[in-house]
N, CA, C, O and CB atoms as a CASP TS submission, in Angstrom:
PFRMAT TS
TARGET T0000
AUTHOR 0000-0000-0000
METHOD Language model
MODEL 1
PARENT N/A
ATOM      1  N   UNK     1     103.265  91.168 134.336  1.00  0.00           N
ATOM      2  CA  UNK     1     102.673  92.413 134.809  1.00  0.00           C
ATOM      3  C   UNK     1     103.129  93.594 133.946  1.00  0.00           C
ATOM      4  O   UNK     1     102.179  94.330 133.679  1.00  0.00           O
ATOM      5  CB  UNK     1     103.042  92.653 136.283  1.00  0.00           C
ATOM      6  N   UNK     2     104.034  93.904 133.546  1.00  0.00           N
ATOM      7  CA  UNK     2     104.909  94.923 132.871  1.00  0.00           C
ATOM      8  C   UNK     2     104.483  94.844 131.711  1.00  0.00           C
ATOM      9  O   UNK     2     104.297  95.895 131.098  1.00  0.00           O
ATOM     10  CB  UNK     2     106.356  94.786 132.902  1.00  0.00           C
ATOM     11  N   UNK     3     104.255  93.789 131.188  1.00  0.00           N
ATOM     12  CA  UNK     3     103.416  93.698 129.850  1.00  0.00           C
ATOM     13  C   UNK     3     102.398  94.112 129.667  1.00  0.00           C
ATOM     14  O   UNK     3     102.149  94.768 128.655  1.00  0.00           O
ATOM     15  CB  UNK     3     103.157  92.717 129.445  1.00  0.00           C
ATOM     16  N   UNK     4     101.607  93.880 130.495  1.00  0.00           N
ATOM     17  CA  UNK     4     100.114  94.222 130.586  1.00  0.00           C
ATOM     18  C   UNK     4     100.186  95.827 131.021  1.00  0.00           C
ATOM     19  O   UNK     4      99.168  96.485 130.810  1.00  0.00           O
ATOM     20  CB  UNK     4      99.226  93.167 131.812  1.00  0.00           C
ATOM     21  N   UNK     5     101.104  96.357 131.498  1.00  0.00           N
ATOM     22  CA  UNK     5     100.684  97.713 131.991  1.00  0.00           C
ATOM     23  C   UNK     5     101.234  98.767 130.753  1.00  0.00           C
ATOM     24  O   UNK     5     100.916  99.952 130.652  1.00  0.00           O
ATOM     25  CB  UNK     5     101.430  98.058 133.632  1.00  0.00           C
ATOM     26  N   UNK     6     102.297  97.879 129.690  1.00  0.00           N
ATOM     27  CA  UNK     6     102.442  98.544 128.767  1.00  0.00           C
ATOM     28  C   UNK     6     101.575  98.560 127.468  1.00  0.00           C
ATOM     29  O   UNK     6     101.525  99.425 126.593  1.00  0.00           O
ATOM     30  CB  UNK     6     103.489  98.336 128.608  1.00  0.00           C
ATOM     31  N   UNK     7     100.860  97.297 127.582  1.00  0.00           N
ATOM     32  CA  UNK     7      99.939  97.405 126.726  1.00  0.00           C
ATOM     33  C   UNK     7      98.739  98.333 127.334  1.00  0.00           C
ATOM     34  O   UNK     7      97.617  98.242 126.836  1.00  0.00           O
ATOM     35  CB  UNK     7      99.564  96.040 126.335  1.00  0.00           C
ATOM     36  N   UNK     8      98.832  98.662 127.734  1.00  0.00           N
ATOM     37  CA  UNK     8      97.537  99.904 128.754  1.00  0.00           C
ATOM     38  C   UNK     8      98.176 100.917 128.609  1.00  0.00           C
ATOM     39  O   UNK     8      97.355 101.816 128.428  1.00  0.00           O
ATOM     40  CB  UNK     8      97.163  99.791 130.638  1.00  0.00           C
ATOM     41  N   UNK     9      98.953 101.221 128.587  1.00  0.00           N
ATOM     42  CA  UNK     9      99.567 102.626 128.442  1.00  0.00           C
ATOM     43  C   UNK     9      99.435 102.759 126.688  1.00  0.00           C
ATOM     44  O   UNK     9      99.024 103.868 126.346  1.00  0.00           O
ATOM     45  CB  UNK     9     101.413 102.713 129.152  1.00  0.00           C
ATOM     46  N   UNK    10      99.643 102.059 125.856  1.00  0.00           N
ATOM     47  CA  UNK    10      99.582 102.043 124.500  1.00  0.00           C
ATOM     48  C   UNK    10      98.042 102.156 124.313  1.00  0.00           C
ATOM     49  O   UNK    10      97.800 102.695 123.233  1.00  0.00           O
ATOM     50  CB  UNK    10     100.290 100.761 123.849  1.00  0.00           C
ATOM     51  N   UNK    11      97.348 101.952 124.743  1.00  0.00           N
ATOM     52  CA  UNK    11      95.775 101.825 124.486  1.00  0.00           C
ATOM     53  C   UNK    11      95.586 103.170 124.873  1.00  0.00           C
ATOM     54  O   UNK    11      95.011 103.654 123.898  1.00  0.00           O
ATOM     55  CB  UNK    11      94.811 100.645 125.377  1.00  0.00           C
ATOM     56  N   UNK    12      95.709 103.943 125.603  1.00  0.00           N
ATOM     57  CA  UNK    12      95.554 104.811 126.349  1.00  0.00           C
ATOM     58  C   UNK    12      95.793 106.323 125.298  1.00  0.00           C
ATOM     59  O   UNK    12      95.031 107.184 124.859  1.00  0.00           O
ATOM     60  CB  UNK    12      96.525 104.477 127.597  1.00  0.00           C
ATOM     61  N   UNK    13      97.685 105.987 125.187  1.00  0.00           N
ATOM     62  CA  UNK    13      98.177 107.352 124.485  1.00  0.00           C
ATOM     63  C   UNK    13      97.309 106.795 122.744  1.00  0.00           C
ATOM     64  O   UNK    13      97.278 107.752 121.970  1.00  0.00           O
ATOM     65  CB  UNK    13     100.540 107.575 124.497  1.00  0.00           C
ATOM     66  N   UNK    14      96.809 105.754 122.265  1.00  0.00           N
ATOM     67  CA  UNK    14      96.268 105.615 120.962  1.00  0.00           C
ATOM     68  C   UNK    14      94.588 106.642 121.291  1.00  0.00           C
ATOM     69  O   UNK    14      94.123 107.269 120.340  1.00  0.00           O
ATOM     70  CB  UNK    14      96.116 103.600 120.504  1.00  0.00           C
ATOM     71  N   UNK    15      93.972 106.675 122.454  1.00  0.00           N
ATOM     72  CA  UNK    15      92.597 106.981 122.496  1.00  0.00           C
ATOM     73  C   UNK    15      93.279 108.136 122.461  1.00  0.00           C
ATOM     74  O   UNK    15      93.350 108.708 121.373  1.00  0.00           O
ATOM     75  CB  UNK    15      91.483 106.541 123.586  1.00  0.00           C
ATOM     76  N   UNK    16      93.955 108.756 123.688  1.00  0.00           N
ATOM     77  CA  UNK    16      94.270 110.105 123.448  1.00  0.00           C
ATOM     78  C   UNK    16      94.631 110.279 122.070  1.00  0.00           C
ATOM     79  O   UNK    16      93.521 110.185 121.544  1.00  0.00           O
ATOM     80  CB  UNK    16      95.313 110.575 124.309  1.00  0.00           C
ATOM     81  N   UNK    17      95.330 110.443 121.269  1.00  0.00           N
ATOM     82  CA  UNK    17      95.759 110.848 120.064  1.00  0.00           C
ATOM     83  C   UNK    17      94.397 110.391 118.981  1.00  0.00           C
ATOM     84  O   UNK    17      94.020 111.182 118.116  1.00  0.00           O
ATOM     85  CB  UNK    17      97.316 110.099 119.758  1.00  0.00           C
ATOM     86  N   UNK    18      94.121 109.818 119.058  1.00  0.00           N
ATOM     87  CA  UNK    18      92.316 110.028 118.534  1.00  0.00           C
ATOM     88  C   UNK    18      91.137 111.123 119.420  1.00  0.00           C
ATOM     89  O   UNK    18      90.188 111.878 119.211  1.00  0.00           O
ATOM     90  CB  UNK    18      91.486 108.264 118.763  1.00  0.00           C
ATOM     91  N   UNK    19      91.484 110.897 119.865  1.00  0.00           N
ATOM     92  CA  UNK    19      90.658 112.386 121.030  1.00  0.00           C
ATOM     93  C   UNK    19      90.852 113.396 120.847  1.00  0.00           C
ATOM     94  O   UNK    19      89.978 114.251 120.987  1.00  0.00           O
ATOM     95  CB  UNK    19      90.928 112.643 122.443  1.00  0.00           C
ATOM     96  N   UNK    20      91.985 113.645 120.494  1.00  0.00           N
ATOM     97  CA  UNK    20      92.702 115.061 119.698  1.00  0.00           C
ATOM     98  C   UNK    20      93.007 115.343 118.420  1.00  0.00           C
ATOM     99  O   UNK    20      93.397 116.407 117.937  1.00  0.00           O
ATOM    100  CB  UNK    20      93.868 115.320 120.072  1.00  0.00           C
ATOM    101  N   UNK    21      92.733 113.974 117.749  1.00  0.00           N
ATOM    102  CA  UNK    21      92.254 114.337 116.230  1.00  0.00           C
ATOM    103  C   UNK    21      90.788 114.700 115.958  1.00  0.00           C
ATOM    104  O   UNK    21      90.236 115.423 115.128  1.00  0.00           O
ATOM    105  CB  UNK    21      92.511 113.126 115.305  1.00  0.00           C
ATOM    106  N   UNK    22      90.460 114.103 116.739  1.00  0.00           N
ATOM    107  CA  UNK    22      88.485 114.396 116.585  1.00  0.00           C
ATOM    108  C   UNK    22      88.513 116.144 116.710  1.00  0.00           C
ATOM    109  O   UNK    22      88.245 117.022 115.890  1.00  0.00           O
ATOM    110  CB  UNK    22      87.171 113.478 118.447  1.00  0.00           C
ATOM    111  N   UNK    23      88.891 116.176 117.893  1.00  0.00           N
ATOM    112  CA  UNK    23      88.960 118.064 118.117  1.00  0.00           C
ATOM    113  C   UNK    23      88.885 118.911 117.333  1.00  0.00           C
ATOM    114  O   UNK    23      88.043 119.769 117.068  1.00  0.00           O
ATOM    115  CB  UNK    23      90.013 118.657 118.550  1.00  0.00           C
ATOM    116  N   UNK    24      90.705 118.376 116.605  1.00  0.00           N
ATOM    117  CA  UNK    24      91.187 119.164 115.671  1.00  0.00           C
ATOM    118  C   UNK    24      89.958 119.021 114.390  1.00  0.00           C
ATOM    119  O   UNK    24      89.363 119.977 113.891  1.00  0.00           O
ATOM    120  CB  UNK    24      92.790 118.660 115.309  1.00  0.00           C
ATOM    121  N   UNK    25      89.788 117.668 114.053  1.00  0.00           N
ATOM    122  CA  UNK    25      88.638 118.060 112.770  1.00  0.00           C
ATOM    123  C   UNK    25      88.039 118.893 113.015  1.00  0.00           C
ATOM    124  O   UNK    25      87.903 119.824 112.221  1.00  0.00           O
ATOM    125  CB  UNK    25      87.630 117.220 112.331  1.00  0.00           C
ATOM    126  N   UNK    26      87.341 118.864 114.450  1.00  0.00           N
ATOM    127  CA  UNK    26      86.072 119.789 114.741  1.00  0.00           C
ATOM    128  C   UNK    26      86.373 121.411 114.805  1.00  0.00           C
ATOM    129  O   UNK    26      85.688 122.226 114.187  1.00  0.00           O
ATOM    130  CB  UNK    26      85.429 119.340 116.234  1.00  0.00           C
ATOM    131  N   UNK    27      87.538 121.778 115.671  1.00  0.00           N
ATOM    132  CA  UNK    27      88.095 122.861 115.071  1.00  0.00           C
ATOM    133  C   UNK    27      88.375 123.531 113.632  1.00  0.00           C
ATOM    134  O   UNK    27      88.246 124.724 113.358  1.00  0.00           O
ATOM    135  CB  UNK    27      88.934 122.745 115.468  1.00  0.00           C
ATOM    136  N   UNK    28      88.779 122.512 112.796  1.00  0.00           N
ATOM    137  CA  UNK    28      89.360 123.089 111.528  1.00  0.00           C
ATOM    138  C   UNK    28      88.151 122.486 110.673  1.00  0.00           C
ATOM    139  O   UNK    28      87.241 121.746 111.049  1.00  0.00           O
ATOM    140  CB  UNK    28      91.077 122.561 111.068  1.00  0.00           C
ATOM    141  N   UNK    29      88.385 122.962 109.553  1.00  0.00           N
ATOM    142  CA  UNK    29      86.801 122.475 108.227  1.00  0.00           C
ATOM    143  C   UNK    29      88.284 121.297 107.384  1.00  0.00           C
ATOM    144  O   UNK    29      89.481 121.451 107.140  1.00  0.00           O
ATOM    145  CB  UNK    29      85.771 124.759 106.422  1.00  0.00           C
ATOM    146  N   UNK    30      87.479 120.423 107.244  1.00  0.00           N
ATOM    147  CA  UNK    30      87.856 119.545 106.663  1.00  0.00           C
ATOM    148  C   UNK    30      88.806 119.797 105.524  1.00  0.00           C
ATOM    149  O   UNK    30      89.558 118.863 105.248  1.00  0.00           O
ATOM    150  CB  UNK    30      86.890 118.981 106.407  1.00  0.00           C
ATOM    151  N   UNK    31      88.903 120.964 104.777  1.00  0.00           N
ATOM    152  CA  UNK    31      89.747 121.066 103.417  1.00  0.00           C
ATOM    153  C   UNK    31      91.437 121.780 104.167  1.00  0.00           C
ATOM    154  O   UNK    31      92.272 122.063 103.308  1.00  0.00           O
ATOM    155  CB  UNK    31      88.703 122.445 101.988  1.00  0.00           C
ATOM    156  N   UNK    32      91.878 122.044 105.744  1.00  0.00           N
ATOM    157  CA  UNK    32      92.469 122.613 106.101  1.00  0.00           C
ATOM    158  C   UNK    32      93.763 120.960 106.151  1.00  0.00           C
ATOM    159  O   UNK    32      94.968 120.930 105.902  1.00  0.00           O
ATOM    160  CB  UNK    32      91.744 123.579 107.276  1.00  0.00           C
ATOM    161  N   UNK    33      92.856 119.874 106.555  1.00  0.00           N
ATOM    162  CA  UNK    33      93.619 118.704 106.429  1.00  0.00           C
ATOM    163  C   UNK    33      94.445 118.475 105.151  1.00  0.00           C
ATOM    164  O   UNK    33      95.489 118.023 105.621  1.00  0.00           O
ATOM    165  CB  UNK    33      92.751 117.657 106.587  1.00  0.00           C
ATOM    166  N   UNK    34      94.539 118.500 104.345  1.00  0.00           N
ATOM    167  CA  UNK    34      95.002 118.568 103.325  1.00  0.00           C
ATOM    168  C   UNK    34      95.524 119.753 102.663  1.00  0.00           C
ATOM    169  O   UNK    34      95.513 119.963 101.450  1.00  0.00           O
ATOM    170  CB  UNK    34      94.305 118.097 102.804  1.00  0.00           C
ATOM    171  N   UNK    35      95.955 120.461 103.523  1.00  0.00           N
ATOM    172  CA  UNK    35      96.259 122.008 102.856  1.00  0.00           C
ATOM    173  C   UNK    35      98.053 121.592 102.378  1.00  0.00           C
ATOM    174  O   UNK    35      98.493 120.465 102.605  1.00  0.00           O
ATOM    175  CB  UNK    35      96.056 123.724 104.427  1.00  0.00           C
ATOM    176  N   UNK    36      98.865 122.622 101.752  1.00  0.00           N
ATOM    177  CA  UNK    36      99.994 122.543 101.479  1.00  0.00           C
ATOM    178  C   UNK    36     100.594 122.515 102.466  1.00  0.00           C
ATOM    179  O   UNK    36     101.670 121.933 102.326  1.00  0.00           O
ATOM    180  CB  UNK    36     100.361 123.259 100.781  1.00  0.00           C
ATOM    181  N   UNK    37     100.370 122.952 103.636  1.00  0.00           N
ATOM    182  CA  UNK    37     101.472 123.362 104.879  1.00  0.00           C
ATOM    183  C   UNK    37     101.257 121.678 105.517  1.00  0.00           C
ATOM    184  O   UNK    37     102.220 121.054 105.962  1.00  0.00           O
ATOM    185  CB  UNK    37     100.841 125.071 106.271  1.00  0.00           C
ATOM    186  N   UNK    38     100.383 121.318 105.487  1.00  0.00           N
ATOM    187  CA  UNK    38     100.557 119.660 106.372  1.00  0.00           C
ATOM    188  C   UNK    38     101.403 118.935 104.907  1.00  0.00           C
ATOM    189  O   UNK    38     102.505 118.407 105.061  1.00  0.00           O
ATOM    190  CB  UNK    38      98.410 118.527 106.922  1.00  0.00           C
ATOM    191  N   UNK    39     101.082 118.964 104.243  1.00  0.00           N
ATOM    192  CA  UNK    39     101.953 118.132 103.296  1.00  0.00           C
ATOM    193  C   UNK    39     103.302 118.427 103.003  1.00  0.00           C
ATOM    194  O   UNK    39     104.096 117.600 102.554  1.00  0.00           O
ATOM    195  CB  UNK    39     101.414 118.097 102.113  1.00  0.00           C
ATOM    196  N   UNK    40     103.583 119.705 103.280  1.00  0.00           N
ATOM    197  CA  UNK    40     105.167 120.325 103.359  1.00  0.00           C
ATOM    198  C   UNK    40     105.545 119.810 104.619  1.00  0.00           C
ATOM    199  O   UNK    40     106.741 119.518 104.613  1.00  0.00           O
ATOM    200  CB  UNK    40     105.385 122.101 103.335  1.00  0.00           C
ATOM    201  N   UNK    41     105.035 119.605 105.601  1.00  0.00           N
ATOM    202  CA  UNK    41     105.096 119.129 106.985  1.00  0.00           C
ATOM    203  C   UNK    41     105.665 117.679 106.763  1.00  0.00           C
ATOM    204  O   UNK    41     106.855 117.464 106.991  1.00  0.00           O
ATOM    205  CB  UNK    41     103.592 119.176 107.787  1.00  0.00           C
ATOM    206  N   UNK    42     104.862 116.724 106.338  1.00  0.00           N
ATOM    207  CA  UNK    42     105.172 115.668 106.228  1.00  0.00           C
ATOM    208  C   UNK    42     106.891 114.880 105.776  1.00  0.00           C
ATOM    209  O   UNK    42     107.552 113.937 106.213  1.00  0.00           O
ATOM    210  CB  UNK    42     104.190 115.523 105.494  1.00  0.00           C
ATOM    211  N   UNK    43     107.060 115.949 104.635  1.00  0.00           N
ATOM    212  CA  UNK    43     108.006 115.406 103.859  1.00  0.00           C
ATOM    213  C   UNK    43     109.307 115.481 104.675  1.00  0.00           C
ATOM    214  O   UNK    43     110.358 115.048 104.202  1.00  0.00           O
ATOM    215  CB  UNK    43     108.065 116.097 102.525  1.00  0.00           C
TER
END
């Protein structure tokens, strides 16, 4: 049971966090993804 409810919870926070990348594209123009400040971010 515990297995299965953690694999549901993982399915879940993966849609969310795609749900909120979609946004954000749609919010921002595509060349903002790749700007210096996300790549200074990263490192």
């Amino acid at each position: 049971m515990s297995s299965d409810h953690e694999a549901l919870m993982g399915m879940l926070t993966r849609l969310k966090l795609t749900a909120i990348r979609d946004q954000l594209a749609r919010l921002r123009p595509p060349e903002s993804s790749s700007s210096p400040r996300m790549a200074a971010g990263r490192e």
